């Protein structure tokens, strides 16, 4: 049973985590985990351990140096804090193989902050509609201007290159839920 004190402690940890991400204080963000672990469901990628998660932070802040969020709702479950939020930013650097477009995005997301029996944060699992983001990033390019056509071609090639990457097996080979 999750007590109010436990909910308050989890909520503080999650809100501190969000706040430190915006400040780009990676040491503080990583201190919220005994072992950092991110699962990005739309891209079927996992970033596991300090080095991989720091690499993820680095790459996403190169792509979106002004990344920020607006929390919509925060909910509690027996083993998680679930946060709905808007993620926003400007595409100033490469996003994987997609070159910067200069476009702004605002995408609704849900993150599950999952806790183990010892009340350690063990995973941040993020869900969002990647097509919504891509439509804003690539759709912001003026397609009528022939000078932008090479950028559009590079974006599409980058998107195709990224779509051929295999999914992380831990996100595909999942156990069936044990329901009553």
JSON list of C-alpha atoms in Angstrom, two decimals:
[
{"chain": "A", "resi": 1, "resn": "UNK", "atom": "CA", "xyz": [0.00, 0.00, 0.00]},
{"chain": "A", "resi": 2, "resn": "UNK", "atom": "CA", "xyz": [1.32, 3.38, -0.99]},
{"chain": "A", "resi": 3, "resn": "UNK", "atom": "CA", "xyz": [1.13, 5.90, 1.88]},
{"chain": "A", "resi": 4, "resn": "UNK", "atom": "CA", "xyz": [0.76, 9.66, 1.51]},
{"chain": "A", "resi": 5, "resn": "UNK", "atom": "CA", "xyz": [4.31, 10.14, 2.84]},
{"chain": "A", "resi": 6, "resn": "UNK", "atom": "CA", "xyz": [5.64, 7.72, 0.24]},
{"chain": "A", "resi": 7, "resn": "UNK", "atom": "CA", "xyz": [3.71, 9.49, -2.52]},
{"chain": "A", "resi": 8, "resn": "UNK", "atom": "CA", "xyz": [5.07, 12.85, -1.38]},
{"chain": "A", "resi": 9, "resn": "UNK", "atom": "CA", "xyz": [8.66, 11.56, -1.35]},
{"chain": "A", "resi": 10, "resn": "UNK", "atom": "CA", "xyz": [8.31, 10.02, -4.81]},
{"chain": "A", "resi": 11, "resn": "UNK", "atom": "CA", "xyz": [6.67, 13.16, -6.17]},
{"chain": "A", "resi": 12, "resn": "UNK", "atom": "CA", "xyz": [9.47, 15.35, -4.81]},
{"chain": "A", "resi": 13, "resn": "UNK", "atom": "CA", "xyz": [12.09, 13.10, -6.40]},
{"chain": "A", "resi": 14, "resn": "UNK", "atom": "CA", "xyz": [10.30, 13.18, -9.78]},
{"chain": "A", "resi": 15, "resn": "UNK", "atom": "CA", "xyz": [9.76, 16.95, -9.73]},
{"chain": "A", "resi": 16, "resn": "UNK", "atom": "CA", "xyz": [13.41, 17.49, -8.74]},
{"chain": "A", "resi": 17, "resn": "UNK", "atom": "CA", "xyz": [14.39, 15.19, -11.62]},
{"chain": "A", "resi": 18, "resn": "UNK", "atom": "CA", "xyz": [12.34, 17.31, -14.08]},
{"chain": "A", "resi": 19, "resn": "UNK", "atom": "CA", "xyz": [13.71, 20.57, -12.68]},
{"chain": "A", "resi": 20, "resn": "UNK", "atom": "CA", "xyz": [17.33, 19.38, -12.88]},
{"chain": "A", "resi": 21, "resn": "UNK", "atom": "CA", "xyz": [16.84, 18.18, -16.47]},
{"chain": "A", "resi": 22, "resn": "UNK", "atom": "CA", "xyz": [15.76, 21.68, -17.52]},
{"chain": "A", "resi": 23, "resn": "UNK", "atom": "CA", "xyz": [18.77, 23.17, -15.68]},
{"chain": "A", "resi": 24, "resn": "UNK", "atom": "CA", "xyz": [20.92, 20.51, -17.42]},
{"chain": "A", "resi": 25, "resn": "UNK", "atom": "CA", "xyz": [22.44, 19.52, -14.06]},
{"chain": "A", "resi": 26, "resn": "UNK", "atom": "CA", "xyz": [23.12, 15.94, -15.12]},
{"chain": "A", "resi": 27, "resn": "UNK", "atom": "CA", "xyz": [24.85, 14.94, -11.89]},
{"chain": "A", "resi": 28, "resn": "UNK", "atom": "CA", "xyz": [21.73, 15.87, -9.92]},
{"chain": "A", "resi": 29, "resn": "UNK", "atom": "CA", "xyz": [19.40, 14.13, -12.39]},
{"chain": "A", "resi": 30, "resn": "UNK", "atom": "CA", "xyz": [21.47, 10.97, -12.31]},
{"chain": "A", "resi": 31, "resn": "UNK", "atom": "CA", "xyz": [21.57, 11.04, -8.51]},
{"chain": "A", "resi": 32, "resn": "UNK", "atom": "CA", "xyz": [17.83, 10.24, -8.54]},
{"chain": "A", "resi": 33, "resn": "UNK", "atom": "CA", "xyz": [18.67, 6.73, -9.79]},
{"chain": "A", "resi": 34, "resn": "UNK", "atom": "CA", "xyz": [20.90, 4.08, -8.19]},
{"chain": "A", "resi": 35, "resn": "UNK", "atom": "CA", "xyz": [21.40, 2.90, -11.80]},
{"chain": "A", "resi": 36, "resn": "UNK", "atom": "CA", "xyz": [20.15, 5.27, -14.55]},
{"chain": "A", "resi": 37, "resn": "UNK", "atom": "CA", "xyz": [17.84, 3.59, -17.05]},
{"chain": "A", "resi": 38, "resn": "UNK", "atom": "CA", "xyz": [15.70, 5.24, -19.74]},
{"chain": "A", "resi": 39, "resn": "UNK", "atom": "CA", "xyz": [13.32, 3.47, -22.11]},
{"chain": "A", "resi": 40, "resn": "UNK", "atom": "CA", "xyz": [12.06, 5.51, -25.07]},
{"chain": "A", "resi": 41, "resn": "UNK", "atom": "CA", "xyz": [9.12, 3.55, -26.42]},
{"chain": "A", "resi": 42, "resn": "UNK", "atom": "CA", "xyz": [8.51, 5.45, -29.71]},
{"chain": "A", "resi": 43, "resn": "UNK", "atom": "CA", "xyz": [12.09, 4.87, -30.86]},
{"chain": "A", "resi": 44, "resn": "UNK", "atom": "CA", "xyz": [12.35, 1.45, -29.14]},
{"chain": "A", "resi": 45, "resn": "UNK", "atom": "CA", "xyz": [15.66, 2.49, -27.58]},
{"chain": "A", "resi": 46, "resn": "UNK", "atom": "CA", "xyz": [17.12, 1.94, -24.13]},
{"chain": "A", "resi": 47, "resn": "UNK", "atom": "CA", "xyz": [19.81, 4.03, -22.45]},
{"chain": "A", "resi": 48, "resn": "UNK", "atom": "CA", "xyz": [21.22, 1.99, -19.57]},
{"chain": "A", "resi": 49, "resn": "UNK", "atom": "CA", "xyz": [23.86, 3.13, -17.11]},
{"chain": "A", "resi": 50, "resn": "UNK", "atom": "CA", "xyz": [25.53, 6.43, -16.38]},
{"chain": "A", "resi": 51, "resn": "UNK", "atom": "CA", "xyz": [27.50, 6.69, -19.64]},
{"chain": "A", "resi": 52, "resn": "UNK", "atom": "CA", "xyz": [24.61, 5.86, -21.97]},
{"chain": "A", "resi": 53, "resn": "UNK", "atom": "CA", "xyz": [22.18, 8.17, -20.17]},
{"chain": "A", "resi": 54, "resn": "UNK", "atom": "CA", "xyz": [24.72, 11.03, -20.19]},
{"chain": "A", "resi": 55, "resn": "UNK", "atom": "CA", "xyz": [25.16, 10.40, -23.92]},
{"chain": "A", "resi": 56, "resn": "UNK", "atom": "CA", "xyz": [21.39, 10.59, -24.38]},
{"chain": "A", "resi": 57, "resn": "UNK", "atom": "CA", "xyz": [21.26, 13.89, -22.45]},
{"chain": "A", "resi": 58, "resn": "UNK", "atom": "CA", "xyz": [24.17, 15.27, -24.50]},
{"chain": "A", "resi": 59, "resn": "UNK", "atom": "CA", "xyz": [22.66, 14.30, -27.84]},
{"chain": "A", "resi": 60, "resn": "UNK", "atom": "CA", "xyz": [19.17, 15.60, -27.05]},
{"chain": "A", "resi": 61, "resn": "UNK", "atom": "CA", "xyz": [20.50, 18.93, -25.76]},
{"chain": "A", "resi": 62, "resn": "UNK", "atom": "CA", "xyz": [22.66, 19.34, -28.87]},
{"chain": "A", "resi": 63, "resn": "UNK", "atom": "CA", "xyz": [19.48, 18.78, -30.90]},
{"chain": "A", "resi": 64, "resn": "UNK", "atom": "CA", "xyz": [17.28, 20.92, -28.60]},
{"chain": "A", "resi": 65, "resn": "UNK", "atom": "CA", "xyz": [19.45, 23.23, -26.44]},
{"chain": "A", "resi": 66, "resn": "UNK", "atom": "CA", "xyz": [16.39, 25.10, -25.14]},
{"chain": "A", "resi": 67, "resn": "UNK", "atom": "CA", "xyz": [14.40, 21.97, -24.25]},
{"chain": "A", "resi": 68, "resn": "UNK", "atom": "CA", "xyz": [11.80, 22.63, -21.58]},
{"chain": "A", "resi": 69, "resn": "UNK", "atom": "CA", "xyz": [8.53, 21.15, -20.34]},
{"chain": "A", "resi": 70, "resn": "UNK", "atom": "CA", "xyz": [5.13, 22.01, -18.89]},
{"chain": "A", "resi": 71, "resn": "UNK", "atom": "CA", "xyz": [3.62, 19.45, -16.54]},
{"chain": "A", "resi": 72, "resn": "UNK", "atom": "CA", "xyz": [-0.04, 18.70, -17.27]},
{"chain": "A", "resi": 73, "resn": "UNK", "atom": "CA", "xyz": [-0.78, 16.07, -14.61]},
{"chain": "A", "resi": 74, "resn": "UNK", "atom": "CA", "xyz": [0.97, 13.84, -12.11]},
{"chain": "A", "resi": 75, "resn": "UNK", "atom": "CA", "xyz": [-0.51, 10.56, -10.91]},
{"chain": "A", "resi": 76, "resn": "UNK", "atom": "CA", "xyz": [0.56, 7.82, -8.53]},
{"chain": "A", "resi": 77, "resn": "UNK", "atom": "CA", "xyz": [0.33, 4.06, -8.80]},
{"chain": "A", "resi": 78, "resn": "UNK", "atom": "CA", "xyz": [1.56, 1.36, -6.45]},
{"chain": "A", "resi": 79, "resn": "UNK", "atom": "CA", "xyz": [5.00, 1.26, -8.11]},
{"chain": "A", "resi": 80, "resn": "UNK", "atom": "CA", "xyz": [5.22, 4.44, -10.20]},
{"chain": "A", "resi": 81, "resn": "UNK", "atom": "CA", "xyz": [4.68, 8.13, -10.62]},
{"chain": "A", "resi": 82, "resn": "UNK", "atom": "CA", "xyz": [3.10, 8.89, -13.98]},
{"chain": "A", "resi": 83, "resn": "UNK", "atom": "CA", "xyz": [3.63, 12.35, -15.44]},
{"chain": "A", "resi": 84, "resn": "UNK", "atom": "CA", "xyz": [1.85, 13.84, -18.44]},
{"chain": "A", "resi": 85, "resn": "UNK", "atom": "CA", "xyz": [3.67, 16.85, -19.84]},
{"chain": "A", "resi": 86, "resn": "UNK", "atom": "CA", "xyz": [4.39, 18.97, -22.87]},
{"chain": "A", "resi": 87, "resn": "UNK", "atom": "CA", "xyz": [7.98, 18.80, -24.11]},
{"chain": "A", "resi": 88, "resn": "UNK", "atom": "CA", "xyz": [9.12, 21.78, -26.15]},
{"chain": "A", "resi": 89, "resn": "UNK", "atom": "CA", "xyz": [12.25, 22.98, -27.86]},
{"chain": "A", "resi": 90, "resn": "UNK", "atom": "CA", "xyz": [13.90, 24.28, -31.01]},
{"chain": "A", "resi": 91, "resn": "UNK", "atom": "CA", "xyz": [15.69, 21.92, -33.41]},
{"chain": "A", "resi": 92, "resn": "UNK", "atom": "CA", "xyz": [19.18, 23.53, -33.47]},
{"chain": "A", "resi": 93, "resn": "UNK", "atom": "CA", "xyz": [21.39, 20.44, -33.85]},
{"chain": "A", "resi": 94, "resn": "UNK", "atom": "CA", "xyz": [21.17, 16.96, -35.37]},
{"chain": "A", "resi": 95, "resn": "UNK", "atom": "CA", "xyz": [18.55, 14.61, -33.97]},
{"chain": "A", "resi": 96, "resn": "UNK", "atom": "CA", "xyz": [20.19, 11.29, -34.74]},
{"chain": "A", "resi": 97, "resn": "UNK", "atom": "CA", "xyz": [20.55, 11.31, -38.52]},
{"chain": "A", "resi": 98, "resn": "UNK", "atom": "CA", "xyz": [18.05, 14.17, -39.00]},
{"chain": "A", "resi": 99, "resn": "UNK", "atom": "CA", "xyz": [19.81, 17.52, -39.60]},
{"chain": "A", "resi": 100, "resn": "UNK", "atom": "CA", "xyz": [18.66, 20.62, -37.68]},
{"chain": "A", "resi": 101, "resn": "UNK", "atom": "CA", "xyz": [15.65, 22.37, -39.18]},
{"chain": "A", "resi": 102, "resn": "UNK", "atom": "CA", "xyz": [15.37, 25.37, -36.85]},
{"chain": "A", "resi": 103, "resn": "UNK", "atom": "CA", "xyz": [11.72, 24.41, -36.22]},
{"chain": "A", "resi": 104, "resn": "UNK", "atom": "CA", "xyz": [10.04, 24.52, -32.81]},
{"chain": "A", "resi": 105, "resn": "UNK", "atom": "CA", "xyz": [8.13, 21.55, -31.44]},
{"chain": "A", "resi": 106, "resn": "UNK", "atom": "CA", "xyz": [5.62, 20.97, -28.67]},
{"chain": "A", "resi": 107, "resn": "UNK", "atom": "CA", "xyz": [4.71, 17.33, -28.04]},
{"chain": "A", "resi": 108, "resn": "UNK", "atom": "CA", "xyz": [2.51, 15.78, -25.37]},
{"chain": "A", "resi": 109, "resn": "UNK", "atom": "CA", "xyz": [4.29, 12.97, -23.51]},
{"chain": "A", "resi": 110, "resn": "UNK", "atom": "CA", "xyz": [3.82, 10.55, -20.66]},
{"chain": "A", "resi": 111, "resn": "UNK", "atom": "CA", "xyz": [6.67, 9.32, -18.48]},
{"chain": "A", "resi": 112, "resn": "UNK", "atom": "CA", "xyz": [6.44, 6.44, -16.04]},
{"chain": "A", "resi": 113, "resn": "UNK", "atom": "CA", "xyz": [8.93, 6.79, -13.18]},
{"chain": "A", "resi": 114, "resn": "UNK", "atom": "CA", "xyz": [9.08, 3.23, -11.89]},
{"chain": "A", "resi": 115, "resn": "UNK", "atom": "CA", "xyz": [10.19, 2.35, -8.35]},
{"chain": "A", "resi": 116, "resn": "UNK", "atom": "CA", "xyz": [11.35, -1.00, -6.98]},
{"chain": "A", "resi": 117, "resn": "UNK", "atom": "CA", "xyz": [10.35, -2.56, -3.64]},
{"chain": "A", "resi": 118, "resn": "UNK", "atom": "CA", "xyz": [13.17, -0.62, -1.92]},
{"chain": "A", "resi": 119, "resn": "UNK", "atom": "CA", "xyz": [11.74, 2.69, -3.25]},
{"chain": "A", "resi": 120, "resn": "UNK", "atom": "CA", "xyz": [14.61, 3.19, -5.68]},
{"chain": "A", "resi": 121, "resn": "UNK", "atom": "CA", "xyz": [13.85, 4.82, -9.02]},
{"chain": "A", "resi": 122, "resn": "UNK", "atom": "CA", "xyz": [14.76, 2.06, -11.47]},
{"chain": "A", "resi": 123, "resn": "UNK", "atom": "CA", "xyz": [13.40, 3.32, -14.80]},
{"chain": "A", "resi": 124, "resn": "UNK", "atom": "CA", "xyz": [12.02, 6.31, -16.64]},
{"chain": "A", "resi": 125, "resn": "UNK", "atom": "CA", "xyz": [9.85, 4.95, -19.45]},
{"chain": "A", "resi": 126, "resn": "UNK", "atom": "CA", "xyz": [8.69, 7.61, -21.91]},
{"chain": "A", "resi": 127, "resn": "UNK", "atom": "CA", "xyz": [5.82, 7.42, -24.38]},
{"chain": "A", "resi": 128, "resn": "UNK", "atom": "CA", "xyz": [5.05, 10.00, -27.08]},
{"chain": "A", "resi": 129, "resn": "UNK", "atom": "CA", "xyz": [3.89, 10.22, -30.66]},
{"chain": "A", "resi": 130, "resn": "UNK", "atom": "CA", "xyz": [7.08, 10.61, -32.69]},
{"chain": "A", "resi": 131, "resn": "UNK", "atom": "CA", "xyz": [5.10, 11.48, -35.82]},
{"chain": "A", "resi": 132, "resn": "UNK", "atom": "CA", "xyz": [3.72, 14.57, -34.05]},
{"chain": "A", "resi": 133, "resn": "UNK", "atom": "CA", "xyz": [7.26, 15.70, -33.31]},
{"chain": "A", "resi": 134, "resn": "UNK", "atom": "CA", "xyz": [8.57, 14.92, -36.82]},
{"chain": "A", "resi": 135, "resn": "UNK", "atom": "CA", "xyz": [5.64, 16.73, -38.44]},
{"chain": "A", "resi": 136, "resn": "UNK", "atom": "CA", "xyz": [6.57, 19.85, -36.48]},
{"chain": "A", "resi": 137, "resn": "UNK", "atom": "CA", "xyz": [10.33, 19.58, -37.09]},
{"chain": "A", "resi": 138, "resn": "UNK", "atom": "CA", "xyz": [10.20, 18.77, -40.80]},
{"chain": "A", "resi": 139, "resn": "UNK", "atom": "CA", "xyz": [6.83, 20.40, -41.48]},
{"chain": "A", "resi": 140, "resn": "UNK", "atom": "CA", "xyz": [8.26, 23.74, -40.37]},
{"chain": "A", "resi": 141, "resn": "UNK", "atom": "CA", "xyz": [10.54, 23.84, -43.41]},
{"chain": "A", "resi": 142, "resn": "UNK", "atom": "CA", "xyz": [9.24, 26.03, -46.25]},
{"chain": "A", "resi": 143, "resn": "UNK", "atom": "CA", "xyz": [8.82, 23.41, -49.00]},
{"chain": "A", "resi": 144, "resn": "UNK", "atom": "CA", "xyz": [7.97, 26.04, -51.61]},
{"chain": "A", "resi": 145, "resn": "UNK", "atom": "CA", "xyz": [11.45, 27.55, -51.38]},
{"chain": "A", "resi": 146, "resn": "UNK", "atom": "CA", "xyz": [13.84, 25.54, -53.63]},
{"chain": "A", "resi": 147, "resn": "UNK", "atom": "CA", "xyz": [16.76, 26.47, -51.34]},
{"chain": "A", "resi": 148, "resn": "UNK", "atom": "CA", "xyz": [15.18, 24.27, -48.66]},
{"chain": "A", "resi": 149, "resn": "UNK", "atom": "CA", "xyz": [14.83, 21.18, -50.85]},
{"chain": "A", "resi": 150, "resn": "UNK", "atom": "CA", "xyz": [18.33, 19.82, -50.05]},
{"chain": "A", "resi": 151, "resn": "UNK", "atom": "CA", "xyz": [17.52, 20.09, -46.32]},
{"chain": "A", "resi": 152, "resn": "UNK", "atom": "CA", "xyz": [14.23, 18.24, -46.86]},
{"chain": "A", "resi": 153, "resn": "UNK", "atom": "CA", "xyz": [16.06, 15.47, -48.73]},
{"chain": "A", "resi": 154, "resn": "UNK", "atom": "CA", "xyz": [18.67, 15.19, -45.92]},
{"chain": "A", "resi": 155, "resn": "UNK", "atom": "CA", "xyz": [15.87, 15.03, -43.34]},
{"chain": "A", "resi": 156, "resn": "UNK", "atom": "CA", "xyz": [14.06, 12.27, -45.20]},
{"chain": "A", "resi": 157, "resn": "UNK", "atom": "CA", "xyz": [17.27, 10.29, -45.72]},
{"chain": "A", "resi": 158, "resn": "UNK", "atom": "CA", "xyz": [18.09, 10.68, -42.03]},
{"chain": "A", "resi": 159, "resn": "UNK", "atom": "CA", "xyz": [14.62, 9.55, -41.04]},
{"chain": "A", "resi": 160, "resn": "UNK", "atom": "CA", "xyz": [14.86, 6.50, -43.30]},
{"chain": "A", "resi": 161, "resn": "UNK", "atom": "CA", "xyz": [18.31, 5.65, -41.92]},
{"chain": "A", "resi": 162, "resn": "UNK", "atom": "CA", "xyz": [17.01, 5.86, -38.34]},
{"chain": "A", "resi": 163, "resn": "UNK", "atom": "CA", "xyz": [13.88, 3.82, -39.10]},
{"chain": "A", "resi": 164, "resn": "UNK", "atom": "CA", "xyz": [16.02, 0.84, -40.09]},
{"chain": "A", "resi": 165, "resn": "UNK", "atom": "CA", "xyz": [17.57, 0.46, -36.64]},
{"chain": "A", "resi": 166, "resn": "UNK", "atom": "CA", "xyz": [16.43, -2.69, -34.80]},
{"chain": "A", "resi": 167, "resn": "UNK", "atom": "CA", "xyz": [14.38, -2.26, -31.61]},
{"chain": "A", "resi": 168, "resn": "UNK", "atom": "CA", "xyz": [15.97, -2.93, -28.24]},
{"chain": "A", "resi": 169, "resn": "UNK", "atom": "CA", "xyz": [15.14, -6.57, -27.35]},
{"chain": "A", "resi": 170, "resn": "UNK", "atom": "CA", "xyz": [14.16, -5.62, -23.80]},
{"chain": "A", "resi": 171, "resn": "UNK", "atom": "CA", "xyz": [11.31, -3.56, -25.22]},
{"chain": "A", "resi": 172, "resn": "UNK", "atom": "CA", "xyz": [10.10, -6.30, -27.57]},
{"chain": "A", "resi": 173, "resn": "UNK", "atom": "CA", "xyz": [10.58, -9.51, -25.58]},
{"chain": "A", "resi": 174, "resn": "UNK", "atom": "CA", "xyz": [8.26, -8.62, -22.72]},
{"chain": "A", "resi": 175, "resn": "UNK", "atom": "CA", "xyz": [6.45, -11.04, -20.42]},
{"chain": "A", "resi": 176, "resn": "UNK", "atom": "CA", "xyz": [2.70, -11.39, -20.57]},
{"chain": "A", "resi": 177, "resn": "UNK", "atom": "CA", "xyz": [0.87, -9.65, -17.73]},
{"chain": "A", "resi": 178, "resn": "UNK", "atom": "CA", "xyz": [-0.17, -11.95, -14.89]},
{"chain": "A", "resi": 179, "resn": "UNK", "atom": "CA", "xyz": [-3.79, -10.88, -14.46]},
{"chain": "A", "resi": 180, "resn": "UNK", "atom": "CA", "xyz": [-6.31, -12.42, -12.11]}
]
